[in-house]
Amino acid sequence: MFAIDHAATALLIKRGFPSVPMTPILISVQAMEFAWVALNYLGIEQTTTEPTVGSVADIHLAYMPYSHSVGTPIVAALAAWLVIEKGFGRAALGRAIGLGIISHLILDLLTHAPDIALWPGLASPKLGLGLYEAAPFSAFIVELVYGIMCWGVYRASRGLLAVIVLGNLANLSFFSPAIPGPELYLAGRPMLIVTLILVQIVVTLPLVGVFARGTAVKSSAPSAAVK
Ligand SMILES: [Zn+2]
């Protein structure tokens, strides 16, 4: 799933844990991707492309057993939950962060080509419903609808809806070979892909956080007026 919709997932989690600050939730929903970016830069995980890149189907997340296996985010989420809830007594924070980490795994399993191993070192099976490969434009619709659903559940501002819709539209060319876009320049340049995704993460997380804050202030206005 693309960065804007992982970021939008933070709205769902914030709705369930309103007392937890938005920043740790936002970081948790992209924790797997931050690990993927770092491990690609370090040369430990690898990304490849077809000779030409017309859509997301031509970009292959060829080797990412540490950041994107089924097991590692589950272990990371359990560890975060145990340390934060049992160690520091911050139950809501621990649960929200654990859920945030797991949310990324679930959303990637729904959209990715079968490129997610069960555990580092296990070559097969690899999981992923394959939406990006089989029906990239359907993936675009699924991601857009999902992002809007997150917005609706949070009962957020129209500004946040605009961020989510525009954030999805910005990726449109990646979902259809018929629509030219920046992906044309990504062929054979895996580090550029990693950097592009890092930029998307560091742009979308604060945008969702800032616009969600506006919503929270508005919805808490009646109680603030009491004092
Ligand atoms: Zn991911």
PDB file of N, CA, C and O in Angstrom, residues 140-217:
ATOM      1  N   PHE A 140      -5.527   0.859  -7.185  1.00  0.00           N
ATOM      2  CA  PHE A 140      -5.676   2.302  -6.973  1.00  0.00           C
ATOM      3  C   PHE A 140      -7.043   2.612  -6.354  1.00  0.00           C
ATOM      4  O   PHE A 140      -7.149   3.371  -5.383  1.00  0.00           O
ATOM      5  N   ILE A 141      -8.099   1.997  -6.921  1.00  0.00           N
ATOM      6  CA  ILE A 141      -9.454   2.242  -6.411  1.00  0.00           C
ATOM      7  C   ILE A 141      -9.564   1.741  -4.965  1.00  0.00           C
ATOM      8  O   ILE A 141     -10.111   2.423  -4.094  1.00  0.00           O
ATOM      9  N   VAL A 142      -9.030   0.541  -4.709  1.00  0.00           N
ATOM     10  CA  VAL A 142      -9.091  -0.024  -3.352  1.00  0.00           C
ATOM     11  C   VAL A 142      -8.391   0.906  -2.364  1.00  0.00           C
ATOM     12  O   VAL A 142      -8.908   1.218  -1.283  1.00  0.00           O
ATOM     13  N   GLU A 143      -7.201   1.401  -2.736  1.00  0.00           N
ATOM     14  CA  GLU A 143      -6.442   2.264  -1.827  1.00  0.00           C
ATOM     15  C   GLU A 143      -7.180   3.589  -1.584  1.00  0.00           C
ATOM     16  O   GLU A 143      -7.238   4.084  -0.463  1.00  0.00           O
ATOM     17  N   LEU A 144      -7.738   4.164  -2.673  1.00  0.00           N
ATOM     18  CA  LEU A 144      -8.457   5.437  -2.541  1.00  0.00           C
ATOM     19  C   LEU A 144      -9.675   5.276  -1.632  1.00  0.00           C
ATOM     20  O   LEU A 144      -9.888   6.079  -0.705  1.00  0.00           O
ATOM     21  N   VAL A 145     -10.447   4.213  -1.869  1.00  0.00           N
ATOM     22  CA  VAL A 145     -11.650   3.979  -1.057  1.00  0.00           C
ATOM     23  C   VAL A 145     -11.258   3.726   0.392  1.00  0.00           C
ATOM     24  O   VAL A 145     -11.894   4.228   1.324  1.00  0.00           O
ATOM     25  N   TYR A 146     -10.182   2.966   0.586  1.00  0.00           N
ATOM     26  CA  TYR A 146      -9.715   2.687   1.950  1.00  0.00           C
ATOM     27  C   TYR A 146      -9.315   3.987   2.672  1.00  0.00           C
ATOM     28  O   TYR A 146      -9.691   4.211   3.829  1.00  0.00           O
ATOM     29  N   GLY A 147      -8.569   4.842   1.974  1.00  0.00           N
ATOM     30  CA  GLY A 147      -8.142   6.117   2.574  1.00  0.00           C
ATOM     31  C   GLY A 147      -9.335   6.973   2.965  1.00  0.00           C
ATOM     32  O   GLY A 147      -9.376   7.559   4.059  1.00  0.00           O
ATOM     33  N   ILE A 148     -10.333   7.030   2.072  1.00  0.00           N
ATOM     34  CA  ILE A 148     -11.536   7.823   2.359  1.00  0.00           C
ATOM     35  C   ILE A 148     -12.300   7.198   3.528  1.00  0.00           C
ATOM     36  O   ILE A 148     -12.849   7.916   4.380  1.00  0.00           O
ATOM     37  N   MET A 149     -12.317   5.867   3.608  1.00  0.00           N
ATOM     38  CA  MET A 149     -12.985   5.196   4.723  1.00  0.00           C
ATOM     39  C   MET A 149     -12.309   5.579   6.058  1.00  0.00           C
ATOM     40  O   MET A 149     -12.990   5.870   7.043  1.00  0.00           O
ATOM     41  N   CYS A 150     -10.978   5.606   6.071  1.00  0.00           N
ATOM     42  CA  CYS A 150     -10.257   6.016   7.292  1.00  0.00           C
ATOM     43  C   CYS A 150     -10.670   7.429   7.689  1.00  0.00           C
ATOM     44  O   CYS A 150     -10.898   7.740   8.862  1.00  0.00           O
ATOM     45  N   TRP A 151     -10.747   8.313   6.683  1.00  0.00           N
ATOM     46  CA  TRP A 151     -11.168   9.698   6.920  1.00  0.00           C
ATOM     47  C   TRP A 151     -12.575   9.728   7.511  1.00  0.00           C
ATOM     48  O   TRP A 151     -12.850  10.454   8.467  1.00  0.00           O
ATOM     49  N   GLY A 152     -13.479   8.921   6.933  1.00  0.00           N
ATOM     50  CA  GLY A 152     -14.869   8.914   7.387  1.00  0.00           C
ATOM     51  C   GLY A 152     -14.998   8.410   8.819  1.00  0.00           C
ATOM     52  O   GLY A 152     -15.757   8.963   9.617  1.00  0.00           O
ATOM     53  N   VAL A 153     -14.244   7.360   9.153  1.00  0.00           N
ATOM     54  CA  VAL A 153     -14.307   6.804  10.509  1.00  0.00           C
ATOM     55  C   VAL A 153     -13.813   7.830  11.528  1.00  0.00           C
ATOM     56  O   VAL A 153     -14.351   7.958  12.630  1.00  0.00           O
ATOM     57  N   TYR A 154     -12.813   8.607  11.147  1.00  0.00           N
ATOM     58  CA  TYR A 154     -12.248   9.608  12.067  1.00  0.00           C
ATOM     59  C   TYR A 154     -13.143  10.846  12.150  1.00  0.00           C
ATOM     60  O   TYR A 154     -12.958  11.677  13.010  1.00  0.00           O
ATOM     61  N   ARG A 155     -14.109  10.944  11.240  1.00  0.00           N
ATOM     62  CA  ARG A 155     -14.975  12.123  11.127  1.00  0.00           C
ATOM     63  C   ARG A 155     -14.122  13.375  11.027  1.00  0.00           C
ATOM     64  O   ARG A 155     -14.205  14.292  11.850  1.00  0.00           O
ATOM     65  N   ALA A 156     -13.260  13.347  10.029  1.00  0.00           N
ATOM     66  CA  ALA A 156     -12.236  14.374   9.932  1.00  0.00           C
ATOM     67  C   ALA A 156     -12.699  15.556   9.080  1.00  0.00           C
ATOM     68  O   ALA A 156     -13.785  15.551   8.519  1.00  0.00           O
ATOM     69  N   SER A 157     -11.818  16.572   9.007  1.00  0.00           N
ATOM     70  CA  SER A 157     -12.122  17.796   8.261  1.00  0.00           C
ATOM     71  C   SER A 157     -12.041  17.551   6.756  1.00  0.00           C
ATOM     72  O   SER A 157     -11.463  16.571   6.292  1.00  0.00           O
ATOM     73  N   ARG A 158     -12.618  18.498   5.990  1.00  0.00           N
ATOM     74  CA  ARG A 158     -12.525  18.381   4.537  1.00  0.00           C
ATOM     75  C   ARG A 158     -11.083  18.560   4.075  1.00  0.00           C
ATOM     76  O   ARG A 158     -10.682  18.025   3.053  1.00  0.00           O
ATOM     77  N   GLY A 159     -10.314  19.318   4.830  1.00  0.00           N
ATOM     78  CA  GLY A 159      -8.899  19.488   4.477  1.00  0.00           C
ATOM     79  C   GLY A 159      -8.171  18.149   4.478  1.00  0.00           C
ATOM     80  O   GLY A 159      -7.372  17.856   3.588  1.00  0.00           O
ATOM     81  N   LEU A 160      -8.501  17.327   5.480  1.00  0.00           N
ATOM     82  CA  LEU A 160      -7.856  16.015   5.562  1.00  0.00           C
ATOM     83  C   LEU A 160      -8.336  15.109   4.425  1.00  0.00           C
ATOM     84  O   LEU A 160      -7.549  14.333   3.869  1.00  0.00           O
ATOM     85  N   LEU A 161      -9.610  15.239   4.060  1.00  0.00           N
ATOM     86  CA  LEU A 161     -10.117  14.471   2.912  1.00  0.00           C
ATOM     87  C   LEU A 161      -9.347  14.866   1.648  1.00  0.00           C
ATOM     88  O   LEU A 161      -8.937  14.004   0.859  1.00  0.00           O
ATOM     89  N   ALA A 162      -9.111  16.159   1.494  1.00  0.00           N
ATOM     90  CA  ALA A 162      -8.365  16.634   0.315  1.00  0.00           C
ATOM     91  C   ALA A 162      -6.952  16.064   0.315  1.00  0.00           C
ATOM     92  O   ALA A 162      -6.434  15.644  -0.728  1.00  0.00           O
ATOM     93  N   VAL A 163      -6.308  16.031   1.482  1.00  0.00           N
ATOM     94  CA  VAL A 163      -4.955  15.470   1.587  1.00  0.00           C
ATOM     95  C   VAL A 163      -4.952  14.011   1.130  1.00  0.00           C
ATOM     96  O   VAL A 163      -4.087  13.576   0.360  1.00  0.00           O
ATOM     97  N   ILE A 164      -5.953  13.248   1.590  1.00  0.00           N
ATOM     98  CA  ILE A 164      -5.999  11.818   1.267  1.00  0.00           C
ATOM     99  C   ILE A 164      -6.300  11.597  -0.217  1.00  0.00           C
ATOM    100  O   ILE A 164      -5.643  10.791  -0.884  1.00  0.00           O
ATOM    101  N   VAL A 165      -7.281  12.333  -0.746  1.00  0.00           N
ATOM    102  CA  VAL A 165      -7.637  12.150  -2.161  1.00  0.00           C
ATOM    103  C   VAL A 165      -6.487  12.604  -3.055  1.00  0.00           C
ATOM    104  O   VAL A 165      -6.084  11.884  -3.991  1.00  0.00           O
ATOM    105  N   LEU A 166      -5.921  13.781  -2.781  1.00  0.00           N
ATOM    106  CA  LEU A 166      -4.813  14.275  -3.616  1.00  0.00           C
ATOM    107  C   LEU A 166      -3.584  13.377  -3.463  1.00  0.00           C
ATOM    108  O   LEU A 166      -2.864  13.127  -4.430  1.00  0.00           O
ATOM    109  N   GLY A 167      -3.355  12.873  -2.237  1.00  0.00           N
ATOM    110  CA  GLY A 167      -2.221  11.974  -2.009  1.00  0.00           C
ATOM    111  C   GLY A 167      -2.346  10.702  -2.824  1.00  0.00           C
ATOM    112  O   GLY A 167      -1.353  10.165  -3.327  1.00  0.00           O
ATOM    113  N   ASN A 168      -3.570  10.205  -2.981  1.00  0.00           N
ATOM    114  CA  ASN A 168      -3.794   9.026  -3.822  1.00  0.00           C
ATOM    115  C   ASN A 168      -3.669   9.374  -5.301  1.00  0.00           C
ATOM    116  O   ASN A 168      -3.042   8.633  -6.071  1.00  0.00           O
ATOM    117  N   LEU A 169      -4.263  10.515  -5.706  1.00  0.00           N
ATOM    118  CA  LEU A 169      -4.206  10.904  -7.118  1.00  0.00           C
ATOM    119  C   LEU A 169      -2.760  11.119  -7.569  1.00  0.00           C
ATOM    120  O   LEU A 169      -2.417  10.865  -8.729  1.00  0.00           O
ATOM    121  N   ALA A 170      -1.907  11.582  -6.633  1.00  0.00           N
ATOM    122  CA  ALA A 170      -0.500  11.811  -6.988  1.00  0.00           C
ATOM    123  C   ALA A 170       0.181  10.515  -7.426  1.00  0.00           C
ATOM    124  O   ALA A 170       1.174  10.546  -8.155  1.00  0.00           O
ATOM    125  N   ASN A 171      -0.364   9.380  -6.985  1.00  0.00           N
ATOM    126  CA  ASN A 171       0.223   8.076  -7.338  1.00  0.00           C
ATOM    127  C   ASN A 171      -0.431   7.449  -8.562  1.00  0.00           C
ATOM    128  O   ASN A 171      -0.050   6.339  -8.951  1.00  0.00           O
ATOM    129  N   LEU A 172      -1.414   8.139  -9.156  1.00  0.00           N
ATOM    130  CA  LEU A 172      -2.248   7.510 -10.184  1.00  0.00           C
ATOM    131  C   LEU A 172      -1.428   6.874 -11.308  1.00  0.00           C
ATOM    132  O   LEU A 172      -1.714   5.755 -11.743  1.00  0.00           O
ATOM    133  N   SER A 173      -0.376   7.571 -11.758  1.00  0.00           N
ATOM    134  CA  SER A 173       0.390   7.048 -12.910  1.00  0.00           C
ATOM    135  C   SER A 173       1.079   5.720 -12.572  1.00  0.00           C
ATOM    136  O   SER A 173       1.376   4.932 -13.469  1.00  0.00           O
ATOM    137  N   PHE A 174       1.310   5.467 -11.277  1.00  0.00           N
ATOM    138  CA  PHE A 174       1.952   4.210 -10.871  1.00  0.00           C
ATOM    139  C   PHE A 174       1.016   3.010 -11.044  1.00  0.00           C
ATOM    140  O   PHE A 174       1.452   1.874 -10.985  1.00  0.00           O
ATOM    141  N   PHE A 175      -0.277   3.286 -11.212  1.00  0.00           N
ATOM    142  CA  PHE A 175      -1.252   2.199 -11.264  1.00  0.00           C
ATOM    143  C   PHE A 175      -1.711   1.884 -12.676  1.00  0.00           C
ATOM    144  O   PHE A 175      -2.544   1.000 -12.859  1.00  0.00           O
ATOM    145  N   SER A 176      -1.218   2.616 -13.667  1.00  0.00           N
ATOM    146  CA  SER A 176      -1.638   2.350 -15.038  1.00  0.00           C
ATOM    147  C   SER A 176      -0.501   2.638 -16.003  1.00  0.00           C
ATOM    148  O   SER A 176      -0.008   3.769 -16.059  1.00  0.00           O
ATOM    149  N   PRO A 177      -0.091   1.639 -16.804  1.00  0.00           N
ATOM    150  CA  PRO A 177       0.956   1.879 -17.800  1.00  0.00           C
ATOM    151  C   PRO A 177       0.532   2.922 -18.828  1.00  0.00           C
ATOM    152  O   PRO A 177       1.371   3.534 -19.486  1.00  0.00           O
ATOM    153  N   ALA A 178      -0.803   3.143 -18.962  1.00  0.00           N
ATOM    154  CA  ALA A 178      -1.306   4.097 -19.960  1.00  0.00           C
ATOM    155  C   ALA A 178      -1.094   5.542 -19.523  1.00  0.00           C
ATOM    156  O   ALA A 178      -1.183   6.455 -20.344  1.00  0.00           O
ATOM    157  N   ILE A 179      -0.837   5.747 -18.230  1.00  0.00           N
ATOM    158  CA  ILE A 179      -0.668   7.113 -17.732  1.00  0.00           C
ATOM    159  C   ILE A 179       0.820   7.335 -17.428  1.00  0.00           C
ATOM    160  O   ILE A 179       1.362   6.716 -16.510  1.00  0.00           O
ATOM    161  N   PRO A 180       1.503   8.171 -18.221  1.00  0.00           N
ATOM    162  CA  PRO A 180       2.928   8.384 -17.965  1.00  0.00           C
ATOM    163  C   PRO A 180       3.134   9.229 -16.710  1.00  0.00           C
ATOM    164  O   PRO A 180       2.293  10.057 -16.354  1.00  0.00           O
ATOM    165  N   GLY A 181       4.250   8.979 -16.044  1.00  0.00           N
ATOM    166  CA  GLY A 181       4.537   9.728 -14.816  1.00  0.00           C
ATOM    167  C   GLY A 181       5.970   9.504 -14.407  1.00  0.00           C
ATOM    168  O   GLY A 181       6.785   8.971 -15.178  1.00  0.00           O
ATOM    169  N   PRO A 182       6.303   9.896 -13.187  1.00  0.00           N
ATOM    170  CA  PRO A 182       7.693   9.813 -12.729  1.00  0.00           C
ATOM    171  C   PRO A 182       8.250   8.393 -12.712  1.00  0.00           C
ATOM    172  O   PRO A 182       9.467   8.201 -12.719  1.00  0.00           O
ATOM    173  N   GLU A 183       7.346   7.380 -12.699  1.00  0.00           N
ATOM    174  CA  GLU A 183       7.829   5.988 -12.651  1.00  0.00           C
ATOM    175  C   GLU A 183       8.698   5.641 -13.861  1.00  0.00           C
ATOM    176  O   GLU A 183       9.533   4.742 -13.790  1.00  0.00           O
ATOM    177  N   LEU A 184       8.522   6.392 -14.970  1.00  0.00           N
ATOM    178  CA  LEU A 184       9.328   6.131 -16.172  1.00  0.00           C
ATOM    179  C   LEU A 184      10.820   6.272 -15.885  1.00  0.00           C
ATOM    180  O   LEU A 184      11.653   5.639 -16.534  1.00  0.00           O
ATOM    181  N   TYR A 185      11.149   7.128 -14.922  1.00  0.00           N
ATOM    182  CA  TYR A 185      12.564   7.396 -14.609  1.00  0.00           C
ATOM    183  C   TYR A 185      13.128   6.440 -13.560  1.00  0.00           C
ATOM    184  O   TYR A 185      14.281   6.558 -13.164  1.00  0.00           O
ATOM    185  N   LEU A 186      12.302   5.508 -13.099  1.00  0.00           N
ATOM    186  CA  LEU A 186      12.735   4.640 -12.002  1.00  0.00           C
ATOM    187  C   LEU A 186      13.359   3.333 -12.485  1.00  0.00           C
ATOM    188  O   LEU A 186      13.917   2.590 -11.687  1.00  0.00           O
ATOM    189  N   ALA A 187      13.260   3.054 -13.798  1.00  0.00           N
ATOM    190  CA  ALA A 187      13.797   1.791 -14.313  1.00  0.00           C
ATOM    191  C   ALA A 187      15.286   1.689 -14.024  1.00  0.00           C
ATOM    192  O   ALA A 187      16.058   2.603 -14.340  1.00  0.00           O
ATOM    193  N   GLY A 188      15.685   0.589 -13.382  1.00  0.00           N
ATOM    194  CA  GLY A 188      17.096   0.358 -13.082  1.00  0.00           C
ATOM    195  C   GLY A 188      17.668   1.268 -12.012  1.00  0.00           C
ATOM    196  O   GLY A 188      18.890   1.325 -11.835  1.00  0.00           O
ATOM    197  N   ARG A 189      16.808   1.994 -11.321  1.00  0.00           N
ATOM    198  CA  ARG A 189      17.291   2.921 -10.273  1.00  0.00           C
ATOM    199  C   ARG A 189      16.603   2.620  -8.932  1.00  0.00           C
ATOM    200  O   ARG A 189      15.778   3.410  -8.449  1.00  0.00           O
ATOM    201  N   PRO A 190      16.932   1.484  -8.345  1.00  0.00           N
ATOM    202  CA  PRO A 190      16.229   1.104  -7.110  1.00  0.00           C
ATOM    203  C   PRO A 190      16.410   2.101  -5.968  1.00  0.00           C
ATOM    204  O   PRO A 190      15.475   2.314  -5.188  1.00  0.00           O
ATOM    205  N   MET A 191      17.584   2.723  -5.886  1.00  0.00           N
ATOM    206  CA  MET A 191      17.781   3.671  -4.782  1.00  0.00           C
ATOM    207  C   MET A 191      16.892   4.905  -4.945  1.00  0.00           C
ATOM    208  O   MET A 191      16.473   5.516  -3.963  1.00  0.00           O
ATOM    209  N   LEU A 192      16.607   5.261  -6.211  1.00  0.00           N
ATOM    210  CA  LEU A 192      15.696   6.377  -6.457  1.00  0.00           C
ATOM    211  C   LEU A 192      14.281   6.011  -5.997  1.00  0.00           C
ATOM    212  O   LEU A 192      13.550   6.852  -5.448  1.00  0.00           O
ATOM    213  N   ILE A 193      13.902   4.735  -6.210  1.00  0.00           N
ATOM    214  CA  ILE A 193      12.590   4.262  -5.747  1.00  0.00           C
ATOM    215  C   ILE A 193      12.517   4.358  -4.227  1.00  0.00           C
ATOM    216  O   ILE A 193      11.537   4.854  -3.665  1.00  0.00           O
ATOM    217  N   VAL A 194      13.578   3.902  -3.563  1.00  0.00           N
ATOM    218  CA  VAL A 194      13.609   3.934  -2.102  1.00  0.00           C
ATOM    219  C   VAL A 194      13.491   5.378  -1.608  1.00  0.00           C
ATOM    220  O   VAL A 194      12.728   5.685  -0.683  1.00  0.00           O
ATOM    221  N   THR A 195      14.233   6.275  -2.271  1.00  0.00           N
ATOM    222  CA  THR A 195      14.210   7.680  -1.855  1.00  0.00           C
ATOM    223  C   THR A 195      12.832   8.291  -2.105  1.00  0.00           C
ATOM    224  O   THR A 195      12.320   9.047  -1.264  1.00  0.00           O
ATOM    225  N   LEU A 196      12.216   7.947  -3.244  1.00  0.00           N
ATOM    226  CA  LEU A 196      10.879   8.467  -3.546  1.00  0.00           C
ATOM    227  C   LEU A 196       9.889   8.030  -2.473  1.00  0.00           C
ATOM    228  O   LEU A 196       9.045   8.816  -2.014  1.00  0.00           O
ATOM    229  N   ILE A 197       9.987   6.774  -2.058  1.00  0.00           N
ATOM    230  CA  ILE A 197       9.064   6.273  -1.032  1.00  0.00           C
ATOM    231  C   ILE A 197       9.359   6.940   0.313  1.00  0.00           C
ATOM    232  O   ILE A 197       8.434   7.321   1.037  1.00  0.00           O
ATOM    233  N   LEU A 198      10.648   7.149   0.620  1.00  0.00           N
ATOM    234  CA  LEU A 198      10.986   7.855   1.864  1.00  0.00           C
ATOM    235  C   LEU A 198      10.396   9.266   1.847  1.00  0.00           C
ATOM    236  O   LEU A 198       9.820   9.724   2.848  1.00  0.00           O
ATOM    237  N   VAL A 199      10.508   9.944   0.706  1.00  0.00           N
ATOM    238  CA  VAL A 199       9.945  11.301   0.597  1.00  0.00           C
ATOM    239  C   VAL A 199       8.433  11.253   0.806  1.00  0.00           C
ATOM    240  O   VAL A 199       7.861  12.073   1.531  1.00  0.00           O
ATOM    241  N   GLN A 200       7.783  10.264   0.185  1.00  0.00           N
ATOM    242  CA  GLN A 200       6.327  10.133   0.358  1.00  0.00           C
ATOM    243  C   GLN A 200       5.967   9.924   1.833  1.00  0.00           C
ATOM    244  O   GLN A 200       4.986  10.480   2.319  1.00  0.00           O
ATOM    245  N   ILE A 201       6.767   9.119   2.526  1.00  0.00           N
ATOM    246  CA  ILE A 201       6.486   8.862   3.947  1.00  0.00           C
ATOM    247  C   ILE A 201       6.625  10.151   4.749  1.00  0.00           C
ATOM    248  O   ILE A 201       5.746  10.500   5.538  1.00  0.00           O
ATOM    249  N   VAL A 202       7.746  10.860   4.549  1.00  0.00           N
ATOM    250  CA  VAL A 202       8.003  12.026   5.404  1.00  0.00           C
ATOM    251  C   VAL A 202       7.117  13.212   5.021  1.00  0.00           C
ATOM    252  O   VAL A 202       7.009  14.168   5.791  1.00  0.00           O
ATOM    253  N   VAL A 203       6.485  13.166   3.856  1.00  0.00           N
ATOM    254  CA  VAL A 203       5.517  14.207   3.511  1.00  0.00           C
ATOM    255  C   VAL A 203       4.129  13.841   4.043  1.00  0.00           C
ATOM    256  O   VAL A 203       3.441  14.668   4.652  1.00  0.00           O
ATOM    257  N   THR A 204       3.713  12.580   3.840  1.00  0.00           N
ATOM    258  CA  THR A 204       2.322  12.220   4.165  1.00  0.00           C
ATOM    259  C   THR A 204       2.078  12.090   5.669  1.00  0.00           C
ATOM    260  O   THR A 204       1.000  12.462   6.144  1.00  0.00           O
ATOM    261  N   LEU A 205       3.059  11.575   6.423  1.00  0.00           N
ATOM    262  CA  LEU A 205       2.815  11.402   7.867  1.00  0.00           C
ATOM    263  C   LEU A 205       2.524  12.745   8.543  1.00  0.00           C
ATOM    264  O   LEU A 205       1.505  12.886   9.224  1.00  0.00           O
ATOM    265  N   PRO A 206       3.401  13.774   8.379  1.00  0.00           N
ATOM    266  CA  PRO A 206       3.088  15.055   9.027  1.00  0.00           C
ATOM    267  C   PRO A 206       1.812  15.705   8.487  1.00  0.00           C
ATOM    268  O   PRO A 206       1.065  16.311   9.251  1.00  0.00           O
ATOM    269  N   LEU A 207       1.550  15.551   7.178  1.00  0.00           N
ATOM    270  CA  LEU A 207       0.332  16.156   6.622  1.00  0.00           C
ATOM    271  C   LEU A 207      -0.910  15.579   7.302  1.00  0.00           C
ATOM    272  O   LEU A 207      -1.795  16.327   7.731  1.00  0.00           O
ATOM    273  N   VAL A 208      -0.967  14.250   7.401  1.00  0.00           N
ATOM    274  CA  VAL A 208      -2.119  13.619   8.061  1.00  0.00           C
ATOM    275  C   VAL A 208      -2.156  14.034   9.530  1.00  0.00           C
ATOM    276  O   VAL A 208      -3.214  14.353  10.075  1.00  0.00           O
ATOM    277  N   GLY A 209      -1.003  14.074  10.178  1.00  0.00           N
ATOM    278  CA  GLY A 209      -0.946  14.462  11.593  1.00  0.00           C
ATOM    279  C   GLY A 209      -1.447  15.882  11.813  1.00  0.00           C
ATOM    280  O   GLY A 209      -2.257  16.131  12.708  1.00  0.00           O
ATOM    281  N   VAL A 210      -0.994  16.810  10.986  1.00  0.00           N
ATOM    282  CA  VAL A 210      -1.372  18.220  11.150  1.00  0.00           C
ATOM    283  C   VAL A 210      -2.865  18.403  10.882  1.00  0.00           C
ATOM    284  O   VAL A 210      -3.577  19.043  11.665  1.00  0.00           O
ATOM    285  N   PHE A 211      -3.366  17.821   9.797  1.00  0.00           N
ATOM    286  CA  PHE A 211      -4.786  18.007   9.476  1.00  0.00           C
ATOM    287  C   PHE A 211      -5.683  17.254  10.455  1.00  0.00           C
ATOM    288  O   PHE A 211      -6.797  17.677  10.722  1.00  0.00           O
ATOM    289  N   ALA A 212      -5.211  16.146  11.008  1.00  0.00           N
ATOM    290  CA  ALA A 212      -6.002  15.424  12.010  1.00  0.00           C
ATOM    291  C   ALA A 212      -6.063  16.232  13.306  1.00  0.00           C
ATOM    292  O   ALA A 212      -7.084  16.223  13.996  1.00  0.00           O
ATOM    293  N   ARG A 213      -4.967  16.936  13.619  1.00  0.00           N
ATOM    294  CA  ARG A 213      -4.936  17.752  14.834  1.00  0.00           C
ATOM    295  C   ARG A 213      -6.023  18.825  14.753  1.00  0.00           C
ATOM    296  O   ARG A 213      -6.720  19.105  15.712  1.00  0.00           O
ATOM    297  N   GLY A 214      -6.157  19.426  13.597  1.00  0.00           N
ATOM    298  CA  GLY A 214      -7.205  20.437  13.407  1.00  0.00           C
ATOM    299  C   GLY A 214      -8.568  19.871  13.731  1.00  0.00           C
ATOM    300  O   GLY A 214      -9.382  20.497  14.391  1.00  0.00           O
ATOM    301  N   THR A 215      -8.791  18.623  13.311  1.00  0.00           N
ATOM    302  CA  THR A 215     -10.071  17.971  13.566  1.00  0.00           C
ATOM    303  C   THR A 215     -10.273  17.744  15.055  1.00  0.00           C
ATOM    304  O   THR A 215     -11.335  18.021  15.599  1.00  0.00           O
ATOM    305  N   ALA A 216      -9.207  17.275  15.721  1.00  0.00           N
ATOM    306  CA  ALA A 216      -9.319  16.968  17.153  1.00  0.00           C
ATOM    307  C   ALA A 216      -9.635  18.229  17.947  1.00  0.00           C
ATOM    308  O   ALA A 216     -10.454  18.213  18.858  1.00  0.00           O
ATOM    309  N   VAL A 217      -8.997  19.340  17.559  1.00  0.00           N
ATOM    310  CA  VAL A 217      -9.243  20.597  18.275  1.00  0.00           C
ATOM    311  C   VAL A 217     -10.705  20.988  18.133  1.00  0.00           C
ATOM    312  O   VAL A 217     -11.376  21.342  19.095  1.00  0.00           O
TER     313      VAL A 217
END
